[in-house]
Coordinates of C-alpha atoms (C1' of nucleotides) in Angstrom, one line a residue:
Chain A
X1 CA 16.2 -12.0 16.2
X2 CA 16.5 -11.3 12.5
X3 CA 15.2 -7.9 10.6
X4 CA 12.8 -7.4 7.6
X5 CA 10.0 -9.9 9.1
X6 CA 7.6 -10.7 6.4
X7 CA 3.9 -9.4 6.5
X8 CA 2.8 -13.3 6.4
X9 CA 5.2 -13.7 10.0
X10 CA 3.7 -10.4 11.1
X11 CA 0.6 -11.4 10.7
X12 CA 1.0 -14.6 12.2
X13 CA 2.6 -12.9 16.0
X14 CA -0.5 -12.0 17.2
X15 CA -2.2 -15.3 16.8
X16 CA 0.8 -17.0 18.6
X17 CA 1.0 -14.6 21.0
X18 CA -2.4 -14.8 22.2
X19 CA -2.6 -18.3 22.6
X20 CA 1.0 -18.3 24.6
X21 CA -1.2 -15.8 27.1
X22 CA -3.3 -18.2 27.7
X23 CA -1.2 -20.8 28.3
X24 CA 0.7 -18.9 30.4
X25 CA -2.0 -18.1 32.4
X26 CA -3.4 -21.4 32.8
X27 CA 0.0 -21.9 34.7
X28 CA 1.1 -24.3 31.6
X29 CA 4.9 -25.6 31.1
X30 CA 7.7 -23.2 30.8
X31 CA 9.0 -24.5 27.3
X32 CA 6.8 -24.3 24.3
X33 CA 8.2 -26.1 21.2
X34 CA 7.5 -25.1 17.6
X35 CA 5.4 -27.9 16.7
X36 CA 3.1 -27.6 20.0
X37 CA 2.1 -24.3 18.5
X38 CA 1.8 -25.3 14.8
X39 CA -0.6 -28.4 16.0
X40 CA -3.1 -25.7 17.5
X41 CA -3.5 -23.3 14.4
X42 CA -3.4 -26.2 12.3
X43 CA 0.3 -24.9 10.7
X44 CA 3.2 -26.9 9.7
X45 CA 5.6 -26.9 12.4
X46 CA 8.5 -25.5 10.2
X47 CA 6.4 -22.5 9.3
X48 CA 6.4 -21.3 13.3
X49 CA 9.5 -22.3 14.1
X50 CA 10.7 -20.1 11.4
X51 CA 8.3 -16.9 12.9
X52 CA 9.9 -18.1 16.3
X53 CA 13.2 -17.7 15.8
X54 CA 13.4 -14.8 13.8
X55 CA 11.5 -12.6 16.7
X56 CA 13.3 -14.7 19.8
X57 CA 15.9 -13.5 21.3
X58 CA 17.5 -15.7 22.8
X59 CA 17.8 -19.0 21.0
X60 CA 15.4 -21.7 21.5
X61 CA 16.5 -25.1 23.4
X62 CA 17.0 -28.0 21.0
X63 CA 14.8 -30.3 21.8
X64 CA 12.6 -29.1 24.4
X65 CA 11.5 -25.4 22.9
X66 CA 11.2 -21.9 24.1
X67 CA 11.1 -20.4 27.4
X68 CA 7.7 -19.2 27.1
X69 CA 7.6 -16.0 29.2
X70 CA 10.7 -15.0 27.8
X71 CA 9.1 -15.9 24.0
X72 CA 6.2 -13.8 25.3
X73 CA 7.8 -10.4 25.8
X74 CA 10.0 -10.9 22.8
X75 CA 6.7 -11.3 20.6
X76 CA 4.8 -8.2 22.6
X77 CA 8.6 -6.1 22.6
X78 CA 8.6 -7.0 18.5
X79 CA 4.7 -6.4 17.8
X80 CA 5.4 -2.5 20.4
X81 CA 2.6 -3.7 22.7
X82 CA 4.6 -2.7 25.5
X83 CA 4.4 1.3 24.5
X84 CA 1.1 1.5 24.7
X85 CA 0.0 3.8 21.2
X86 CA -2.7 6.5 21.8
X87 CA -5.5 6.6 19.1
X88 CA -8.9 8.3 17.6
X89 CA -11.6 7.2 15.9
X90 CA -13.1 9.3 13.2
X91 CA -16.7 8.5 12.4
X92 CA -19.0 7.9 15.8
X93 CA -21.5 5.8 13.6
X94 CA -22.2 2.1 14.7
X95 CA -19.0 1.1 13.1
X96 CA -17.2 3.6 15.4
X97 CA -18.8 3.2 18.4
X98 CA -18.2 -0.3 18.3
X99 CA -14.6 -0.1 17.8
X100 CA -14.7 2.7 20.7
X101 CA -16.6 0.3 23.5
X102 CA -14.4 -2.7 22.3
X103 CA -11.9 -3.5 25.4
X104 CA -10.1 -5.7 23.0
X105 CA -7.8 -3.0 21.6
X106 CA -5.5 -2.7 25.0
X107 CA -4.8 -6.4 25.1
X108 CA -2.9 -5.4 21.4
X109 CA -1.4 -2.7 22.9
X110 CA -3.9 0.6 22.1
X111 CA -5.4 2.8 24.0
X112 CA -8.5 4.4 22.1
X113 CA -8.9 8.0 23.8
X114 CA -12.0 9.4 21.8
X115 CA -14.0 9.6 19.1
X116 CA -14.8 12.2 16.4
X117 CA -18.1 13.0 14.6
X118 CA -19.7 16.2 13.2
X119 CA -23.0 14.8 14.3
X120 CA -23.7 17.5 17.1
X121 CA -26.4 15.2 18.9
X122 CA -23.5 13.0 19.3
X123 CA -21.2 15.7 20.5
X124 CA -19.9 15.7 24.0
X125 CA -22.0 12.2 24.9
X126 CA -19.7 9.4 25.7
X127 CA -19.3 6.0 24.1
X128 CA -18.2 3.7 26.6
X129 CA -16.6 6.4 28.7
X130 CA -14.7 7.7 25.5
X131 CA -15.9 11.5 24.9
X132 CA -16.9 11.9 21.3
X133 CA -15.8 15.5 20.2
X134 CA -16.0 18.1 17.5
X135 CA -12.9 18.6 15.1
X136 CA -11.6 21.4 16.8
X137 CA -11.2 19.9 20.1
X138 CA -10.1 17.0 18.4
X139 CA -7.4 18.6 16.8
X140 CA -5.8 20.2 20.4
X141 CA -6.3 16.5 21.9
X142 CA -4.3 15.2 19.0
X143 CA -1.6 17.2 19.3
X144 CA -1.5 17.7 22.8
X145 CA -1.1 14.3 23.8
X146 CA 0.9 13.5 20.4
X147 CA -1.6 11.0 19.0
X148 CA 0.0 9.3 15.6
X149 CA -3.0 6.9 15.5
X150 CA -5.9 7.5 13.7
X151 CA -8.7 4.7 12.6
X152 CA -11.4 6.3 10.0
X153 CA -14.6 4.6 10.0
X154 CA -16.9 7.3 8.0
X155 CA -18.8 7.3 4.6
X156 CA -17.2 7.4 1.6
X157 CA -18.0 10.9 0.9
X158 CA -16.2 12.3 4.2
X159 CA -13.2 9.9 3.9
X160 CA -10.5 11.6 2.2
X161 CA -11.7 15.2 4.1
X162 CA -11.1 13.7 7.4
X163 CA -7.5 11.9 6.4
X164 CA -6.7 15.2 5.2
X165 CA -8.1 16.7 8.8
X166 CA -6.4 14.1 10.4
X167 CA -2.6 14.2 8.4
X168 CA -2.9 18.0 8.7
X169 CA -3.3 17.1 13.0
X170 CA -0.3 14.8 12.9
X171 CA -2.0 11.4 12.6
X172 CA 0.9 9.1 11.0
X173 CA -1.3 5.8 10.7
X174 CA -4.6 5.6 9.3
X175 CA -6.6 2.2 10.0
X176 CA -8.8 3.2 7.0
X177 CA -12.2 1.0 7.1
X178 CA -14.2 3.9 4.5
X179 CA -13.2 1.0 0.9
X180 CA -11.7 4.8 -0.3
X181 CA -8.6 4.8 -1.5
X182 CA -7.1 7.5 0.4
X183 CA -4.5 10.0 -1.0
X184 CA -1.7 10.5 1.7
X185 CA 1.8 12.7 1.5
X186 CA 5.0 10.4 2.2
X187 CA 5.7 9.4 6.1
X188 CA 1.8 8.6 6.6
X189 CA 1.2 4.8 6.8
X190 CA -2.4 3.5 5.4
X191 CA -4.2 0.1 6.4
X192 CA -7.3 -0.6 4.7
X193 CA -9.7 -2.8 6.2
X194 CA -11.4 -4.5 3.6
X195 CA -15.0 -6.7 4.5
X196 CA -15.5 -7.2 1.0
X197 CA -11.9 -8.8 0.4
X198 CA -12.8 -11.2 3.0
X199 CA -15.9 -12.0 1.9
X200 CA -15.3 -12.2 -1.5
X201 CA -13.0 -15.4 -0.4
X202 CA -15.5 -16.9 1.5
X203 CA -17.7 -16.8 -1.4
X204 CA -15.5 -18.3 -3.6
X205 CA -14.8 -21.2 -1.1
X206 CA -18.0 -21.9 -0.5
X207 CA -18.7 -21.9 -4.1
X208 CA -15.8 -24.1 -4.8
X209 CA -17.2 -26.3 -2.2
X210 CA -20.3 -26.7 -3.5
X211 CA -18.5 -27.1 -6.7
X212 CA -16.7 -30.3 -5.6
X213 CA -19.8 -31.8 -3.8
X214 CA -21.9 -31.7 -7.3
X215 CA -19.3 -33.7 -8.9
X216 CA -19.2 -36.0 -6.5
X217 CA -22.6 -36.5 -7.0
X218 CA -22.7 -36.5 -10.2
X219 CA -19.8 -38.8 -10.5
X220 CA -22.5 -41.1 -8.2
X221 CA -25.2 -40.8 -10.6
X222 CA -22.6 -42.1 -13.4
X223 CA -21.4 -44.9 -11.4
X224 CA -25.1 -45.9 -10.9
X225 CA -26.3 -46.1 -14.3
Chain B
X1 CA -11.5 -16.7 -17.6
X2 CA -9.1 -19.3 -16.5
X3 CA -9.6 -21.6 -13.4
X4 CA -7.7 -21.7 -9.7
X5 CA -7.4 -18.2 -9.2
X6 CA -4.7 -17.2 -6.6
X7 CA -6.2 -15.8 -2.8
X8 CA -4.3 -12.5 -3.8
X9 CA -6.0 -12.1 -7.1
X10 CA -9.8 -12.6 -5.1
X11 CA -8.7 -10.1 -2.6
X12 CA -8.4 -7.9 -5.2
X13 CA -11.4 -8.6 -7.2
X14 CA -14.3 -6.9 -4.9
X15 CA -12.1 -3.5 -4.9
X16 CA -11.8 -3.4 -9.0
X17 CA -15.3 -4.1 -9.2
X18 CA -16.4 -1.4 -6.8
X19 CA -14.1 1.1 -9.0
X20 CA -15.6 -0.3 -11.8
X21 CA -19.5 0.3 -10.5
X22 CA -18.6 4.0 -9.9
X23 CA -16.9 4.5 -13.0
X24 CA -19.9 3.2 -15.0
X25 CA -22.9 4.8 -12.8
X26 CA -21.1 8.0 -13.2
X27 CA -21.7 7.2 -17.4
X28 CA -18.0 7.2 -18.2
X29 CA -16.1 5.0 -20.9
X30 CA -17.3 2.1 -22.4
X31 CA -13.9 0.7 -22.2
X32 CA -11.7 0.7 -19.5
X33 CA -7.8 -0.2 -19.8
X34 CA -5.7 -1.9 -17.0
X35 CA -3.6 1.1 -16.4
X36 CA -6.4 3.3 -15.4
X37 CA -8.1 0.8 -12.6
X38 CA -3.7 0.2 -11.7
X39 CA -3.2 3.8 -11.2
X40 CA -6.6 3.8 -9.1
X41 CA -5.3 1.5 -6.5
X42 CA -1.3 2.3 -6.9
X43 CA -0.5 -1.5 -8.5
X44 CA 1.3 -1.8 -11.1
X45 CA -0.6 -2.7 -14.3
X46 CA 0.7 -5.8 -15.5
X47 CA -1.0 -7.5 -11.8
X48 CA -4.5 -5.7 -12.9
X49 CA -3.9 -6.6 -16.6
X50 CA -3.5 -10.6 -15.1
X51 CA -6.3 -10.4 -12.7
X52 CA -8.6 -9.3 -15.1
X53 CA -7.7 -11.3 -17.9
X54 CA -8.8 -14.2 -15.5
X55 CA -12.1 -13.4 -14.9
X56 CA -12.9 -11.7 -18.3
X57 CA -15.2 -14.0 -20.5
X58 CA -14.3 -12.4 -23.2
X59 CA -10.7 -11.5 -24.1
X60 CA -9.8 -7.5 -24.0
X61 CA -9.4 -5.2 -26.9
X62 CA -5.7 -4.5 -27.3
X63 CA -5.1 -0.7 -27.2
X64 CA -8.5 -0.2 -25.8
X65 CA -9.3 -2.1 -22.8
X66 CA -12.1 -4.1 -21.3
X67 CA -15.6 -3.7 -21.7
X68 CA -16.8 -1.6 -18.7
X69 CA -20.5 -3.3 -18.4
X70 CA -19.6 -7.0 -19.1
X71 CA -16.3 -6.8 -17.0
X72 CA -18.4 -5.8 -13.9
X73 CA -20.7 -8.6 -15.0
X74 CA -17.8 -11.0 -15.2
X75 CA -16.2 -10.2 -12.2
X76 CA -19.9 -10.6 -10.1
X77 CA -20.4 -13.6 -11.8
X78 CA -17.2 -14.6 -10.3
X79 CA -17.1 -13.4 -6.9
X80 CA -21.1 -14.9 -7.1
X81 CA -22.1 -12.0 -6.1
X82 CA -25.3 -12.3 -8.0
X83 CA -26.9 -14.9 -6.8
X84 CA -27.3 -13.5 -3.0
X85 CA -26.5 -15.8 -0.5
X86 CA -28.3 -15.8 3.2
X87 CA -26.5 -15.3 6.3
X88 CA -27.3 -15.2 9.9
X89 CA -25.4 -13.5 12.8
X90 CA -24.6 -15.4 16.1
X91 CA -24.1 -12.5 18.5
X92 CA -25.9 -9.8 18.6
X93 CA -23.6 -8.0 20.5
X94 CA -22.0 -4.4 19.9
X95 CA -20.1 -6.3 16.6
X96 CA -23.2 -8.1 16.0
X97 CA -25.3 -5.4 15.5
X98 CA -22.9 -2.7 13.9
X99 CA -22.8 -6.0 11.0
X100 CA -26.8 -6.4 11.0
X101 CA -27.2 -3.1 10.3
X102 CA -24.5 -2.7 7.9
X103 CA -26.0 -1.5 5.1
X104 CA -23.3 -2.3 2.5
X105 CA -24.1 -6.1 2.6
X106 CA -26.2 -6.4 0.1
X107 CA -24.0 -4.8 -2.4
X108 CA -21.5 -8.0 -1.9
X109 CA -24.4 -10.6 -2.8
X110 CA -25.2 -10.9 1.2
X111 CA -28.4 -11.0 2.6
X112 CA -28.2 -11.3 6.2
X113 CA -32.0 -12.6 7.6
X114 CA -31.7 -12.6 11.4
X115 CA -29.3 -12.2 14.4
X116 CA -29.1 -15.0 17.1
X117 CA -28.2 -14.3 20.6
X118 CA -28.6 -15.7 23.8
X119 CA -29.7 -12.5 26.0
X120 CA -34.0 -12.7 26.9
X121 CA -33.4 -9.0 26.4
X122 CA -32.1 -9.2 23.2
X123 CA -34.5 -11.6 21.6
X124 CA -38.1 -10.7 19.7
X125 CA -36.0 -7.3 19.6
X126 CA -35.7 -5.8 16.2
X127 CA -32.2 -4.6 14.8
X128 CA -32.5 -2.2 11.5
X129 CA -35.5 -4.2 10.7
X130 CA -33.4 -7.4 11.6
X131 CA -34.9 -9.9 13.9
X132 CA -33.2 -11.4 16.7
X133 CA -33.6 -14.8 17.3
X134 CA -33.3 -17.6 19.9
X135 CA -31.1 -20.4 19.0
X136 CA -34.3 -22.7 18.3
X137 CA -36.2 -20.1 16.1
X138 CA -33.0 -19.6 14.5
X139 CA -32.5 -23.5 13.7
X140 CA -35.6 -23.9 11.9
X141 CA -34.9 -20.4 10.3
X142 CA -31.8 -22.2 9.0
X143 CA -32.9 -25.1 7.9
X144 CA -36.2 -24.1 6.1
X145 CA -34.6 -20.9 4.1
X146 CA -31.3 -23.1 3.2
X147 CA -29.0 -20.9 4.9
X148 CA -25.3 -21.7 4.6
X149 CA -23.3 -18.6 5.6
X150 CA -22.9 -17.7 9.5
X151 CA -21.2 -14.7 11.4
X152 CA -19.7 -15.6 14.6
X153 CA -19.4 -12.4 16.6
X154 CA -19.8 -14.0 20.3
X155 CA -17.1 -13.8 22.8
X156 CA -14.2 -16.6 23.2
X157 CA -16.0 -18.6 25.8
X158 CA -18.7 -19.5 23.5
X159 CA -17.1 -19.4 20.0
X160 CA -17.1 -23.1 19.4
X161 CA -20.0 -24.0 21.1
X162 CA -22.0 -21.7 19.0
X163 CA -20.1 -22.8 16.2
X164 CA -21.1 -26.1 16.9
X165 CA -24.4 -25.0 16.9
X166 CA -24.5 -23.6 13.7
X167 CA -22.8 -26.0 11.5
X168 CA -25.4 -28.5 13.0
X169 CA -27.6 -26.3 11.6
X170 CA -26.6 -26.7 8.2
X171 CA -24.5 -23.8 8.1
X172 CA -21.4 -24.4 5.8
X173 CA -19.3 -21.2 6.1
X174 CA -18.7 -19.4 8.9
X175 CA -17.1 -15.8 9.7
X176 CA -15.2 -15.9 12.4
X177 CA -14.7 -13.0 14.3
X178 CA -14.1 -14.3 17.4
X179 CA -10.7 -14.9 17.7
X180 CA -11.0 -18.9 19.1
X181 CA -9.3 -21.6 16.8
X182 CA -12.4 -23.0 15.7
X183 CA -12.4 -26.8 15.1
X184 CA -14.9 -27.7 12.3
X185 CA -16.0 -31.2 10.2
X186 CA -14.4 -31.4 6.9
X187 CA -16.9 -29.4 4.1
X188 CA -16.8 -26.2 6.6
X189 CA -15.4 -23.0 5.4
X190 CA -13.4 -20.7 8.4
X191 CA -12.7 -17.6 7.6
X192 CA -11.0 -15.6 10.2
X193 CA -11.0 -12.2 10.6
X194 CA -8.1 -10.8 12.9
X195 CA -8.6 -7.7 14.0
X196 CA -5.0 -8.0 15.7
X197 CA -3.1 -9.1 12.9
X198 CA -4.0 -5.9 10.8
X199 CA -3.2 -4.1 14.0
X200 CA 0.4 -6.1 14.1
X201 CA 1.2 -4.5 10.9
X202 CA 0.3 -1.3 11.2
X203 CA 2.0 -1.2 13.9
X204 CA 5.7 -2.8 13.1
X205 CA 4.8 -0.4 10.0
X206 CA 4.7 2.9 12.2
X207 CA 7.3 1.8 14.2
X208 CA 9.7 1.0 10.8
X209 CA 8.8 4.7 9.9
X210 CA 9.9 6.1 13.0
X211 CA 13.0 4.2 13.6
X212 CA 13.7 5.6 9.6
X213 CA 13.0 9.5 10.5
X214 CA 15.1 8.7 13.8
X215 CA 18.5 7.7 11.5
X216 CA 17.6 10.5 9.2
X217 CA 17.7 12.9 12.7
X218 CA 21.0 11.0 13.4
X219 CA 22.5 11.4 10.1
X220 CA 21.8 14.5 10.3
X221 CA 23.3 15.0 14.0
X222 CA 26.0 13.8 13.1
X223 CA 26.6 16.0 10.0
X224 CA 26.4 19.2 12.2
X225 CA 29.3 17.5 14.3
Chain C
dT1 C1' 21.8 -42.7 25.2
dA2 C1' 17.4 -41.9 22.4
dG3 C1' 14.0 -38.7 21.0
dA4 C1' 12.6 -34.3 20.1
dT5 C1' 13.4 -29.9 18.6
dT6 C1' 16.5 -26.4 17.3
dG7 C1' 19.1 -23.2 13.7
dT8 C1' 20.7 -23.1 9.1
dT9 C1' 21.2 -24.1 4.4
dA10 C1' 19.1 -25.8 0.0
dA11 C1' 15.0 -27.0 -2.9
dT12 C1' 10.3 -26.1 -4.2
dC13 C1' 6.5 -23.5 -5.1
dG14 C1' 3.7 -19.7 -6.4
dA15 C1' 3.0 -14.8 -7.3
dT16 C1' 4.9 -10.7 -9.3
dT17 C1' 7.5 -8.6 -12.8
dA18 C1' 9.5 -8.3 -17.4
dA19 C1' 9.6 -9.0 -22.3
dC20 C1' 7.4 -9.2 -26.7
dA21 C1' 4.6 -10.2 -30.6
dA22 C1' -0.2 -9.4 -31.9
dT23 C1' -3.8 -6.0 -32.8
dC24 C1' -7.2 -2.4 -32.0
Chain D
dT1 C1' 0.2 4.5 -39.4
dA2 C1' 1.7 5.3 -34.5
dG3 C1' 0.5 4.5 -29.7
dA4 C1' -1.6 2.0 -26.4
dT5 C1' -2.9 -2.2 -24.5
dT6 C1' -3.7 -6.9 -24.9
dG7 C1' -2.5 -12.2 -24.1
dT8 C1' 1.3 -15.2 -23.4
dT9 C1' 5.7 -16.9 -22.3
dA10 C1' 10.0 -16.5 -19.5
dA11 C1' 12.7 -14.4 -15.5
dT12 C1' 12.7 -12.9 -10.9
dC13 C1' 11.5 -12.7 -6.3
dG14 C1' 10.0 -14.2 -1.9
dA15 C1' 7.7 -17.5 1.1
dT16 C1' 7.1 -22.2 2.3
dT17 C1' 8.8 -26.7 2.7
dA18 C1' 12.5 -30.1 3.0
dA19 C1' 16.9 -31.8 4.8
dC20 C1' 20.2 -32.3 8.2
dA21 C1' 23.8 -31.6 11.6
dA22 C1' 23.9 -29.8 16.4
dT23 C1' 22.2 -30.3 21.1
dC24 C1' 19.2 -30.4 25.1

DNA sequence: TAGATTGTTAATCGATTAACAATC
DNA sequence: TAGATTGTTAATCGATTAACAATC
């Protein structure tokens, strides 16, 4: 167990850890090497037996891998699944609510308690049993029950307000999904969730593809005449 | 305008050319330097200066800048964001829907036509003027508008047979927001979108931050003593 | 024992950063 | 002209890959 994990391993645990669930549950083997995991997400084996050993803590067995519950609860004790994180939503619009009914978020190891809109027909209804509230009562649930999570999913034009409403509650991590780029004092970690950085790479890709395909063909049409 | 363009430098691209839009619509400078978009987004100028120069057609003005109006032309000519591509969603699900009727699609060059889902409920139903479609409607859909781009928002247990489905279709990118490791013919674009691994990080993130205000308390502590 | 896989150390690769002459 | 910013070339940094002895 090493410290200062890169982003790229980081990035990586939740993949891994996911699929060693599954495993698990499928009443697999009790060793997993390196390689068995690298042949499933299509990675070189070097690459995860690097991310494996720095968050392991115990060594893994040469030659046979390593012990997979006990690889488990290292990844889940690294990633903090196991202390469950409270968190809001800001921004009850179909984004939101989505996020809000999505059961996903406890399997990664947060609990999404309610969300917050200024929309007063949305007001005390319930998304998914969450209660959507008003600022205020907002603001006393956040401090009450210490929330340091907050995940903004409103326009553009209410985004830096509300991280300024949340900051000023005690929110210390923003999952930020507005594309503003939010002004925060030191001590408050921003995410940004960006569709359009994802999609911009797909684009290209596909272009690229495309690209290759029409030289191809065009190298074709050479070799015929 | 150079060729191979790094991942990182993409990434970057569709939030420099959103800056740029506003900048421009709100009838600012003609030019615009490096330093000004770096300061924007907190990078250091010499990594806007490179990224730019790289999709610029036409070289910068030293001591000015770039051209506002044909750097946001370059850059959409790039990310090919002007010739709009078609896309379907499979899913029509919470996710599904919250992406059908995103609104801010069209804005990067995607035009999404239809959402296909399985549920008799869902289907001849109407989404934000969307359609939702049965998997044969859909496949003709597909094939007769020359659609290439699909969004997989479907639960694990049908990820890849619906992916399946839609690469028979003719589809030759796919967003996958399902979380499966999908297995795809060579000429298929994946794209993953991880909902967890942005999670991972902000998380290790908060928890660095509060391990750091915990040695500062101790320091502190200890001083008193 | 033989084969597989580990941890560790060194080499490679690619992106970011620094330096600097050219020029608006 | 002076200051700012450009393009380009070199140095640094960090992640991935390769190599290899140790060991189950």
């Amino acid at each position: 167990m090493t410290n200062n994990i890169s982003k790229e391993t980081i990035m990586r645990l939740p993949n891994y850890l996911g699929y060693l669930r599954r495993i698990k549950e499928e009443g697999g083997a009790e060793y997993i090497s390196s390689s068995t995991v690298a042949a499933h997400f299509k990675l070189t084996p070097i690459v995860v037996k690097k991310d494996l050993s720095r968050v392991s803590a115990n060594p893994g067995l040469p030659g046979v891998g390593f012990e997979l519950s006990a690889l488990i609860a290292d990844i889940e004790k690294f990633l903090g699944y196991n202390n469950v994180k409270d968190a809001v939503i800001v921004g009850a619009g179909r984004l939101g609510s989505a996020l809000l009914g999505f059961e996903g978020f406890s399997e990664y190891g947060i609990n999404i308690l309610a969300g917050i809109d200024n929309d007063e027909k949305l007001i005390g209804t319930y998304i998914d049993g969450k209660p959507v509230l008003c600022k205020d009562k907002a603001l006393r649930l956040i401090s009450r029950m210490n929330i340091h999570i907050g995940i903004l999913t409103v326009p553009r034009s209410a985004a830096q307000t509300m991280c300024d409403y949340l900051v000023s509650a005690g929110i210390r991590a923003i999952w930020n999904f507005s594309s503003v780029e939010l002004k925060v004092p030191q001590g408050v970690v921003v995410m940004n969730e960006n569709i359009a950085s994802t999609l911009a790479l797909l684009s290209v890709k596909l272009q690229k593809m495309f690209d290759e395909k029409e030289e191809i063909t065009l190298e074709y049409r050479r070799e015929k005449i």
